[in-house]
XYZ file of C-alpha atoms in Angstrom:
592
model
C -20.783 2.247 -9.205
C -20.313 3.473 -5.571
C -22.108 2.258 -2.445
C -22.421 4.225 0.946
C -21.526 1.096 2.682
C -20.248 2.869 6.250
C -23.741 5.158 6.117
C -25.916 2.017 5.620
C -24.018 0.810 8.944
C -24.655 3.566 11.027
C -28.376 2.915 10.092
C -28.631 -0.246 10.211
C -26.642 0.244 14.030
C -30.281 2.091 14.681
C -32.117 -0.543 14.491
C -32.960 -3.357 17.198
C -29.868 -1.336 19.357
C -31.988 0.326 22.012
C -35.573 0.277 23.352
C -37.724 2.118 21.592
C -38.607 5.873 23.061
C -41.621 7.428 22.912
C -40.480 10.124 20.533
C -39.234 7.201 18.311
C -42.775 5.739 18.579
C -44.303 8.858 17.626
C -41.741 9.262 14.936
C -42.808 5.627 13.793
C -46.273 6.476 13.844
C -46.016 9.521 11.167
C -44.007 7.364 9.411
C -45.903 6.551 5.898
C -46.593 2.705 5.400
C -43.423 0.664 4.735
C -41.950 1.615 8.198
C -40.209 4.590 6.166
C -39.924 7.360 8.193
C -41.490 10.835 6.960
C -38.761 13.018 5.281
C -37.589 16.015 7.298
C -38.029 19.746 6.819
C -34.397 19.892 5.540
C -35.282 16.694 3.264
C -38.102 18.316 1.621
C -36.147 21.132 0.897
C -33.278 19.461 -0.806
C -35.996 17.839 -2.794
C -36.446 20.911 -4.643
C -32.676 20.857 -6.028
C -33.812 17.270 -7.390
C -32.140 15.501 -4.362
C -33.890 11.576 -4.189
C -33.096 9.629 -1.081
C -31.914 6.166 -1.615
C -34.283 2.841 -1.109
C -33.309 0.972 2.465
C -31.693 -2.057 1.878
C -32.010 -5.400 3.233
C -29.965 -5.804 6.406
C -27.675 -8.389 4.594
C -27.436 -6.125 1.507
C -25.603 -3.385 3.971
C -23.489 -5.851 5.671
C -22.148 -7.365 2.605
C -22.823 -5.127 -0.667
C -23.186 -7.019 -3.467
C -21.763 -6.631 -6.738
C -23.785 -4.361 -9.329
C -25.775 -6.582 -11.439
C -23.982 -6.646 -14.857
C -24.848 -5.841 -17.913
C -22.889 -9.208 -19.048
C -23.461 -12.745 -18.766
C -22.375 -13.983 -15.283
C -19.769 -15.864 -17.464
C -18.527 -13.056 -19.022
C -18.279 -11.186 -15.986
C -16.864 -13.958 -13.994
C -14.451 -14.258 -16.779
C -13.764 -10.327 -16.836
C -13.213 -10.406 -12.928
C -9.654 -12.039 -13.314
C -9.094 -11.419 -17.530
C -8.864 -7.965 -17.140
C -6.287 -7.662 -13.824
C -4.104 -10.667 -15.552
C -4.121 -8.462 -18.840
C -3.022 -5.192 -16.828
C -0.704 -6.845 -14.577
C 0.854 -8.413 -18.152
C 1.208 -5.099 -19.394
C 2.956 -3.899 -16.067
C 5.185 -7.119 -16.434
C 6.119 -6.602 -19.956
C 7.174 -2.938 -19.289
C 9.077 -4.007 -15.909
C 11.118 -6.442 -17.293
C 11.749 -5.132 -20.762
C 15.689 -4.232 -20.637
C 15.784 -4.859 -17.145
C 19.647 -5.383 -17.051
C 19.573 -1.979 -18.184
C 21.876 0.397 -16.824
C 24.370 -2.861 -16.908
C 25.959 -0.848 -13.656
C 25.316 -0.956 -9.776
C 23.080 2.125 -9.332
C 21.958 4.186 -6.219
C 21.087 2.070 -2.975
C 22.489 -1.473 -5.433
C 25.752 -1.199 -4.018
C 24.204 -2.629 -0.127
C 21.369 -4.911 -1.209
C 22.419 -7.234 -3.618
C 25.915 -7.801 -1.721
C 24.191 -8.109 0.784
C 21.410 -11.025 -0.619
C 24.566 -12.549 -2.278
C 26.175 -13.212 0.930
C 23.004 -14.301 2.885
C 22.774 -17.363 -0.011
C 27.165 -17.568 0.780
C 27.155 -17.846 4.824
C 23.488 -17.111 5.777
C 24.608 -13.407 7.078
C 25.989 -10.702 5.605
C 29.558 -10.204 5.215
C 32.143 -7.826 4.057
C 33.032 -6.796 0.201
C 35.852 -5.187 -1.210
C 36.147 -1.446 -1.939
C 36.365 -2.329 -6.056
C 33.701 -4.981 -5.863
C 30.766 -2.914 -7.739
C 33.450 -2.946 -10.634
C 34.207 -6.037 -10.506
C 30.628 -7.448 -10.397
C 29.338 -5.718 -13.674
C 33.278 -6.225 -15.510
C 34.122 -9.914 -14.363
C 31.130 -11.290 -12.572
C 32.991 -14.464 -12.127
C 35.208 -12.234 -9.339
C 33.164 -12.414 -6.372
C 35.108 -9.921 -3.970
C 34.032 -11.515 -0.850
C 34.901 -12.603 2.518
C 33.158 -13.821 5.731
C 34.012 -11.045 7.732
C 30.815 -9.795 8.947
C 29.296 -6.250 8.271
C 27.194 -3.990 10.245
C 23.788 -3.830 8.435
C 20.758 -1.495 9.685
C 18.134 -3.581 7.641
C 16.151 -6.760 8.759
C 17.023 -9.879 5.831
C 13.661 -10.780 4.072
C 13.906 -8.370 1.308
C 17.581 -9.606 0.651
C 16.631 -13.021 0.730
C 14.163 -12.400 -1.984
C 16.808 -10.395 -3.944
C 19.135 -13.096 -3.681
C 16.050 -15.492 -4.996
C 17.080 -13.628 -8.344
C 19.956 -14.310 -8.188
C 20.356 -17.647 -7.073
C 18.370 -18.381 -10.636
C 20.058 -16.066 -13.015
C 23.400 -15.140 -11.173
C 24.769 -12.534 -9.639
C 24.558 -9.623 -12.385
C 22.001 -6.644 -12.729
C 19.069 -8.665 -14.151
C 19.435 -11.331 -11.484
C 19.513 -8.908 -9.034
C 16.671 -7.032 -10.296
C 14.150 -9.805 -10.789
C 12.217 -10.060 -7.934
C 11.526 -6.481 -7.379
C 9.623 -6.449 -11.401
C 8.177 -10.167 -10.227
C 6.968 -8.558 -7.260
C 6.356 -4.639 -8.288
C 4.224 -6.707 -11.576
C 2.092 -8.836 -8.672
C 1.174 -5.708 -7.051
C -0.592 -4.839 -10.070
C -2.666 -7.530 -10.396
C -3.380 -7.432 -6.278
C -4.365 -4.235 -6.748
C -6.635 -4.295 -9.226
C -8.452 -7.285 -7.207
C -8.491 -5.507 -4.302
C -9.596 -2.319 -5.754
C -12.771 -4.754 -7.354
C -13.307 -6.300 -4.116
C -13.137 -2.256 -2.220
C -15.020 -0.574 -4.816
C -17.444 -3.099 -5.916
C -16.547 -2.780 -9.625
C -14.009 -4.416 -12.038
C -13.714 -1.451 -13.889
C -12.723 0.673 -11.365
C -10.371 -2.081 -9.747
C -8.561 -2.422 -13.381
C -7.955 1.811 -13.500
C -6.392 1.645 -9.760
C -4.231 -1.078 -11.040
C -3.284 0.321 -14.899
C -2.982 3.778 -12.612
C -0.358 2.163 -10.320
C 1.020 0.067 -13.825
C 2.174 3.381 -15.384
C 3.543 5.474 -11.932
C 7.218 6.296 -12.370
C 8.267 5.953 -9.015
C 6.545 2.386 -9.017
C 7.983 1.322 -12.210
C 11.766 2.616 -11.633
C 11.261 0.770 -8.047
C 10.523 -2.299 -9.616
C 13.329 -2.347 -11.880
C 15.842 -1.324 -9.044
C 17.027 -3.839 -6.500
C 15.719 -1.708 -3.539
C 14.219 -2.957 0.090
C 10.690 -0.555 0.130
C 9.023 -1.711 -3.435
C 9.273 -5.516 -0.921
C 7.905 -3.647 1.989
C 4.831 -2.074 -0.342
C 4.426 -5.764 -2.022
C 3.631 -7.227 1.460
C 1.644 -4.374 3.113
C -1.014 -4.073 -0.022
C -1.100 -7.649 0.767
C -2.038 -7.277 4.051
C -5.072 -5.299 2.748
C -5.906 -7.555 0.605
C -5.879 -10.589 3.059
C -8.186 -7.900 5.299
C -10.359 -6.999 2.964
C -11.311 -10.649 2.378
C -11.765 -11.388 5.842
C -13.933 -8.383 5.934
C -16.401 -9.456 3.372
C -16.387 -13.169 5.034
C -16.955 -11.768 8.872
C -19.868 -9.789 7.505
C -21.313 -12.704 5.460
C -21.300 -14.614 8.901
C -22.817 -12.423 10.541
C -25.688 -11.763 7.633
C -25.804 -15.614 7.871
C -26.678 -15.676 11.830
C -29.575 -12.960 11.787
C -33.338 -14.111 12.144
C -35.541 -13.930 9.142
C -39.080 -12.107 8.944
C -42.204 -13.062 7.794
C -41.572 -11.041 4.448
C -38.359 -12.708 4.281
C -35.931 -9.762 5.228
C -33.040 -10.121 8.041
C -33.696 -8.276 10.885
C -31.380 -6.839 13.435
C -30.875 -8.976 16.748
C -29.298 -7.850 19.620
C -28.145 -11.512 20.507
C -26.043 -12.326 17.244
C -24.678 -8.781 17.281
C -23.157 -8.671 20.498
C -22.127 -12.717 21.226
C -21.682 -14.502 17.893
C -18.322 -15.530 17.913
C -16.432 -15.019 14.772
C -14.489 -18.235 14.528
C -11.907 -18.926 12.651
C -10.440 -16.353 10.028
C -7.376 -17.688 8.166
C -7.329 -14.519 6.332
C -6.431 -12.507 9.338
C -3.489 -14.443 10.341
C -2.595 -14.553 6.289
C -2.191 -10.424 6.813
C -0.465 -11.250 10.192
C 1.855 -12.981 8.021
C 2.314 -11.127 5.483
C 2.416 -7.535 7.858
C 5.531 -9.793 9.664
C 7.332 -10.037 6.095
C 6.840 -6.301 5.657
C 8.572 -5.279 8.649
C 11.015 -7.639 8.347
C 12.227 -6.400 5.222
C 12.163 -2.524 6.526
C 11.437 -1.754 9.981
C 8.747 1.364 8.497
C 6.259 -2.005 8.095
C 5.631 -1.692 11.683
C 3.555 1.329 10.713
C 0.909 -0.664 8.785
C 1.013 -3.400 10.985
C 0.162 -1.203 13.985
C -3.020 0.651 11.184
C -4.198 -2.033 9.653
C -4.397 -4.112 13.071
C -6.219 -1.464 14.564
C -8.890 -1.035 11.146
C -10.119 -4.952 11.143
C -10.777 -4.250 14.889
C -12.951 -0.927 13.607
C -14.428 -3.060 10.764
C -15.383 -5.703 13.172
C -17.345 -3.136 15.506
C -18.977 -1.545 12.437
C -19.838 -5.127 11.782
C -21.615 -5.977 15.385
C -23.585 -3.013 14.837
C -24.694 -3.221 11.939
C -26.158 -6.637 12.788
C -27.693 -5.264 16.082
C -25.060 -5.348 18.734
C -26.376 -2.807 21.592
C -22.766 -2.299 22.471
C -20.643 -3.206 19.535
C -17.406 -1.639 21.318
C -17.692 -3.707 24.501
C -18.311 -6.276 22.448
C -15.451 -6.828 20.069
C -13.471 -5.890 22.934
C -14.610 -9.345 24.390
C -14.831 -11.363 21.117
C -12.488 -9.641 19.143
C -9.849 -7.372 20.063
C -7.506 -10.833 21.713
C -7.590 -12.849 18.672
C -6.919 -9.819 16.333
C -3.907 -9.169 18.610
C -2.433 -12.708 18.662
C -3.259 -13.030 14.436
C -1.635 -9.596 13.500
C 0.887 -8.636 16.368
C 1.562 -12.057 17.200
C 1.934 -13.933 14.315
C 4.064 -10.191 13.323
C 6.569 -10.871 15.587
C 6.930 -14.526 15.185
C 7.457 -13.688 11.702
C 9.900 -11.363 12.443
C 12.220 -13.349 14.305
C 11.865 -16.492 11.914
C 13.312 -13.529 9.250
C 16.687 -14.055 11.316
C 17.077 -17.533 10.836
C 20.337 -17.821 9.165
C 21.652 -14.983 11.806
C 21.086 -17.311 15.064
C 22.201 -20.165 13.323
C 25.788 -19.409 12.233
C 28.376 -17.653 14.574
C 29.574 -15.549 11.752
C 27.066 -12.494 12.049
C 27.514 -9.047 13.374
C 26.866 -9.073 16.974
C 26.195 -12.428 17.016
C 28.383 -13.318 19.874
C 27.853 -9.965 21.829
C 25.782 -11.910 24.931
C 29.022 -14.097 25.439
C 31.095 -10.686 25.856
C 32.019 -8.883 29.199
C 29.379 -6.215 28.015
C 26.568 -8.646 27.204
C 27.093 -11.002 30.575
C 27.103 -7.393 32.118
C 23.947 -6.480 30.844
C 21.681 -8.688 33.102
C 18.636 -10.843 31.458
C 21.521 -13.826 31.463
C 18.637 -16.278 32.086
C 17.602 -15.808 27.770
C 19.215 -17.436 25.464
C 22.543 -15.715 24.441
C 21.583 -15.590 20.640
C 17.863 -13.836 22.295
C 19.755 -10.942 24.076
C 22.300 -10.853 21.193
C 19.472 -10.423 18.441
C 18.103 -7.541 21.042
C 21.181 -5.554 21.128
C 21.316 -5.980 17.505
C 17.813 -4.771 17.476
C 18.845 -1.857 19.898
C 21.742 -0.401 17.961
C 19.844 -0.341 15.015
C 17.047 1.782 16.292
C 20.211 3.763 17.490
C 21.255 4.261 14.073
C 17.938 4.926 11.950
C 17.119 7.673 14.766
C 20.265 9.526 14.949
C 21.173 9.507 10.891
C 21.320 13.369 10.175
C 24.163 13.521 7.571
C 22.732 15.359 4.452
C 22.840 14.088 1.147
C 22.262 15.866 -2.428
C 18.981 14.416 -2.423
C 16.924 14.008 0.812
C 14.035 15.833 1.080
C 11.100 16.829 3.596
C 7.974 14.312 3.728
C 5.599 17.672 3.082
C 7.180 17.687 -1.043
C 6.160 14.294 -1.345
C 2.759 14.639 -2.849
C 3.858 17.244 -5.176
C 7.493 15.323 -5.885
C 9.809 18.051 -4.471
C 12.805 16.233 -4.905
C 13.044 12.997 -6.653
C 16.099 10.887 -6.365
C 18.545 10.051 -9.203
C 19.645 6.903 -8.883
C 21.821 6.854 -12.098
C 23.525 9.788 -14.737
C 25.726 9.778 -17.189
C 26.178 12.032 -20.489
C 27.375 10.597 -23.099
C 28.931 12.248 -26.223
C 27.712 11.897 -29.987
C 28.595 8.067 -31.051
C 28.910 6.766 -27.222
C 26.010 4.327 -25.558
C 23.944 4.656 -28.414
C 23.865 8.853 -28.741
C 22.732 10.114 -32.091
C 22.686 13.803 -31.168
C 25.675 15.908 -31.648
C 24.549 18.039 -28.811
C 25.130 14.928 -26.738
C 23.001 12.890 -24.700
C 21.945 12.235 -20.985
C 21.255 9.100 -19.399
C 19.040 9.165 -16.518
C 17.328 6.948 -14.023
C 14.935 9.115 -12.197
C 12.748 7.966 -8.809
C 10.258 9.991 -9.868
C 6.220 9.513 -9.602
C 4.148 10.682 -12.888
C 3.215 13.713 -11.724
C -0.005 13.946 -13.347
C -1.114 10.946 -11.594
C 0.613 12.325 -8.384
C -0.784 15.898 -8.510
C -4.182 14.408 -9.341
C -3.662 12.166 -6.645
C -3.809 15.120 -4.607
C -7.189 16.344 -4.952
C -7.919 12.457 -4.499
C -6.935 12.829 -1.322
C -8.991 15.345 -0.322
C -11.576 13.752 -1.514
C -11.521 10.669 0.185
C -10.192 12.619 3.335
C -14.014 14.563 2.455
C -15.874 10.982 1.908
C -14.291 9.536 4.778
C -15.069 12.325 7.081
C -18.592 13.442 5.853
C -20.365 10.488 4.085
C -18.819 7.893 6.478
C -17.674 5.999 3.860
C -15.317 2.690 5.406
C -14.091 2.732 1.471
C -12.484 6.385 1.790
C -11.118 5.289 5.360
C -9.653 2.159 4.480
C -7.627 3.723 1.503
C -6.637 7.210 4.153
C -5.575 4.340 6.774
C -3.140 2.824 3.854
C -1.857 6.635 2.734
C -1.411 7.676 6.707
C 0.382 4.316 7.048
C 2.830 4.854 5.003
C 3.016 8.498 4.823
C 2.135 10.182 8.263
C 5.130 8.620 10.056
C 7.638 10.070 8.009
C 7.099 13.747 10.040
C 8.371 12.116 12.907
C 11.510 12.181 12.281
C 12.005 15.919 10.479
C 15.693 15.418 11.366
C 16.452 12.381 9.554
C 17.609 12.180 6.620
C 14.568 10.553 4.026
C 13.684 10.286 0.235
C 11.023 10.590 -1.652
C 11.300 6.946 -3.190
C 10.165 5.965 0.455
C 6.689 7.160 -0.504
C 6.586 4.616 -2.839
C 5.176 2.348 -0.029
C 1.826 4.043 -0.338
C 1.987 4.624 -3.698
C -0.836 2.041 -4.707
C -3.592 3.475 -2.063
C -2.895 6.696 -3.911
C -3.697 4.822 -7.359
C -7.298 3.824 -4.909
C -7.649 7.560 -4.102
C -7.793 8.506 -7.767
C -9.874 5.335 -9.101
C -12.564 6.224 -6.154
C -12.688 9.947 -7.311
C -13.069 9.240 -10.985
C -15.637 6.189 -10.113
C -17.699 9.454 -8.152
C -16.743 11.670 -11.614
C -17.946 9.127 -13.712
C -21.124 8.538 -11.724
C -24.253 5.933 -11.274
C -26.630 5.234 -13.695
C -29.611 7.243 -13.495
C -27.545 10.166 -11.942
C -28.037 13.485 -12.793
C -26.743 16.723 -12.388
C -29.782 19.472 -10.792
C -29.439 23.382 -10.044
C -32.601 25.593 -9.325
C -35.135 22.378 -9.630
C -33.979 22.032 -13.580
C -32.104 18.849 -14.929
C -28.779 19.513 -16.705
C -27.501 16.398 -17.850
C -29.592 12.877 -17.117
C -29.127 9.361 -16.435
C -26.832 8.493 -19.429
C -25.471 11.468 -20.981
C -24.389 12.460 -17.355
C -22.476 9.244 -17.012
C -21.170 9.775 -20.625
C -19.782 13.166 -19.795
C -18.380 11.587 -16.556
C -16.682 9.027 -18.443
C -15.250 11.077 -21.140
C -13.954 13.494 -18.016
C -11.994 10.725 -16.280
C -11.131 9.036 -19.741
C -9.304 12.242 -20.407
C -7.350 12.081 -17.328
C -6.568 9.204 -17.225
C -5.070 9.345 -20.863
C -2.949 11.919 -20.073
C -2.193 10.259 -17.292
C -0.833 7.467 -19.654
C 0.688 9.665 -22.020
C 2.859 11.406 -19.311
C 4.318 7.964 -18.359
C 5.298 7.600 -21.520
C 6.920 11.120 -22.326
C 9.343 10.653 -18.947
C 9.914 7.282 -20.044
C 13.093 7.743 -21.001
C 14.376 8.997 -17.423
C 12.942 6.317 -16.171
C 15.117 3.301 -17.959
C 18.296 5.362 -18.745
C 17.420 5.845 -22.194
C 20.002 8.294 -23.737
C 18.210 11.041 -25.472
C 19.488 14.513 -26.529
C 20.293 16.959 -23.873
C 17.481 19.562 -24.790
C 15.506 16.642 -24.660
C 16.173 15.395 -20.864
C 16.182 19.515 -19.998
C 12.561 19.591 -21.324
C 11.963 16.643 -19.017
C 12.711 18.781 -15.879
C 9.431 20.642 -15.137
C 10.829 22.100 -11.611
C 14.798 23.180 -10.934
C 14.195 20.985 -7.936
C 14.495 17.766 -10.636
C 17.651 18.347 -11.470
């Protein structure tokens, strides 16, 4: 269910890469016939603990691995490829939007965003409400307490616009302004489970990352509040998406370019390796796009775009040498590394500024006229446009802001807690009495919405981390490094700025690569066919009752995975239950 895909590159770099030496010759020559080189002393000795080593693969086969061979039809299986995400991603939909005007309030982080979105659709910038307007817009939504006074915002406007696509449909009221965060935290499911098929060579295993990321509780309480970072994970999983595509096509160009032998193999060439030209690869400048969207909802997006720009240059040396490049470095630094840069960073930045459109268009937004000011003209670079050097400043006091901003608040918290959910953010409370918002109990009720992460999943997610980290690092597995490039992405920077003041809802953003961690560990607990486990030359468990004890392993995770979704339900929607009840729900003091 798992292929060794980076260790069949660094073999298949081996061949046709250098001139052949005289101790490779000799090595050749003890080689039994097949080409297959004799195994070591260390081999033989691992062969008494039952260790096999795996057939060599065709040269194609480990620049493009193929999908197992399933135990289907091909119709079925074709039919299971996208029946199984779309049923997942319906499930995630159907729990997302269930109630989703529910609290009917303005919650957390609700009172900037939607105001905001509402008055990019009003004057295409954001402009200034009144104190009482959170009141007003959940008691008399027909009171729009608004005026076109502009407001200092530290956030760039593509997330808002897509906020106020909600609610340009279904008005300006909690479901409205929560509908494109469930539309877009409910397409993340089904992207993930396609690109988790597509990573890990296996529907199965693509459907768990994406019923894993279906049932997190930071996820789901993300996508049913109208926040910016559940936009800026939406757009950077799509980015991996649109690379992992143009992964598997790159490599199936190359496979396509290499000679054939007389037994009908591809073989290595030196020529096609290091000078084939790529050509064109819309899905690059797709994740160019969509890496642009991600940091122009949050500026944090410039993290991936910087990663996953830098990976599909990786993947594309990997690529060179696996079909024979004798200097695969040099080479996609000749061939590669300019039109990555104009596709990703490029495109990015084009992106970017396009995100400001309404901005440098009117004359109502904040800073908009600062180049026309004694303090803009005095600032030099006259010869760009005024709305250019105004956007910069903008730009400039921004950074300004999101670097200095040390005030503390009840619930910030220190990126090392993360994992483990030190301190999750309430975004909503109230405690009702017996009779009021639905509470039964006479002990009275709480109401809570609760940014918090299963932590099951999360604290298995842990060890899945490792792992990869361990596959990554000591197998050479591209898998385990593509999925630790995503987690670092979105993780990693966040210890850069120890003085800031963060959340732990920010870690949503990586939250899905997590869900990849875990499906990658239990695909390796579950196992390959014919897979057994060996100590002292005797056979424990083989072939299928191995796999079967694998499966029941991860099946039991994974269902109490599910089932602890479901017990902190309730703090997740606002659900008023009983006050022991909600007290039960707080496994650390730090949750309250």
């Amino acid at each position: 269910m798992t292929s060794d895909t980076a260790t069949n590159d660094r073999r298949a770099g081996d061949h046709g890469r250098a001139p052949v030496t005289a101790g490779a010759a000799a090595r050749a020559a003890q080689a039994p016939q097949g080409g297959v080189p004799a195994p070591t002393a260390w081999l033989r000795r691992l062969r008494r603990f039952g260790y096999t080593a795996r057939p060599e693969r065709d040269l194609r086969t480990r620049l493009l691995a193929p999908f197992p061979t399933p135990r289907v039809s091909d119709g079925t299986a074709r039919l299971a490829a996208w029946g199984l995400p779309v049923l997942v991603a319906l499930l995630a939909g159907i729990l997302r939007f269930w109630r989703l005007g529910s609290p009917d309030k303005v919650i957390f982080d609700e009172t900037y965003y939607p105001k905001d979105a509402w008055s990019l659709l009003q004057y295409g910038y954001e402009g200034t409400w009144a104190k009482n307007a959170n009141d007003a817009l959940v008691g008399d939504p027909s009171r729009i307490l608004l005026s076109p006074e502009h407001s200092y915002v530290v956030h760039p406007p593509i997330g808002k616009w897509l906020i106020a696509l909600g609610e340009w449909a279904f008005g300006m009221n909690p479901f409205g302004w929560r509908f494109m965060t469930a539309l877009l935290g409910t397409l993340s499911v089904l992207m993930l489970c396609r690109i988790g098929r597509r990573l890990l060579r296996s529907t199965a295993l693509g459907c768990l990352a994406g019923l894993l990321l279906a049932v997190d509780g930071l996820h789901f309480v993300m996508s049913r509040t109208a926040l910016l970072d559940i936009i800026v994970m939406f757009w950077a999983l799509a980015a991996f998406g649109c690379l992992l595509i143009d992964r598997d096509r790159t490599r199936a160009r190359l496979a396509a370019a290499l000679p054939v032998g007389e037994d009908g193999l591809a073989r290595p060439d030196e020529e096609v390796g290091d000078r084939l030209r790529l050509g064109w690869r819309p899905w690059r400048l797709a994740a160019g796009l969509c890496l642009g969207l991600s940091a122009a909802t949050k500026w944090n997006g410039l993290y991936f775009l910087a990663a996953f720009a830098l990976m599909s240059v990786l993947w594309d040396v990997g690529a060179r040498r696996t079909a024979g490049a004798r200097h695969p470095y040099r080479s996609a630094l000749r061939r590669d590394v300019l039109p990555a840069f104009l596709s990703t960073v490029v495109l990015a930045a084009a992106t970017y500024l396009a995100s400001w459109t309404g901005w440098i268009v009117t004359k109502g937004g904040y800073y908009r006229d600062w180049a026309t000011t004694a303090d803009g003209r005095a600032a030099g670079w006259t010869w760009l446009p005024d709305w250019l050097r105004s956007l910069w400043h903008y730009q400039h006091e921004v950074y300004e802001f999101h670097t200095h901003l040390t005030s503390t608040h009840t619930y910030q918290s220190n990126p090392w807690s993360w994992l483990v959910l030190g301190r999750p953010v309430s975004y909503f409370y109230e405690d009702p009495k017996a009779g009021q918002d639905g509470c039964t109990a006479a002990e009275g009720c709480a109401r809570e919405v609760l940014a918090l992460g299963t932590p099951l999943l999360w604290w298995a997610g842990c060890f899945a981390l490792l792992y990869v980290l361990y596959r990554w690092l000591f197998k050479r597995d591209w898998r385990a490094g593509a999925i630790a490039c995503g987690i670092a992405a979105g993780y990693l920077p966040w210890f850069l700025y120890q003085e800031r003041t963060i959340f732990l809802f920010y870690a949503v953003v990586f939250v899905p690569f997590l869900c990849l961690a875990l499906a990658m560990m239990l695909g390796a607990i579950i196992g390959r066919p014919q897979e057994g486990l060996v100590t002292e030359s005797k056979l424990l468990l083989t072939g299928d009752r191995r796999r079967a004890a694998g499966i029941v392993a991860a099946g039991i995770l994974v269902l109490l995975i599910v089932w602890n979704f479901i017990y902190f339900y309730p703090v997740y929607t606002g659900l008023p239950i009983p006050k022991s009840a909600w007290q039960a729900r707080m496994w650390l003091d730090t949750w309250v």
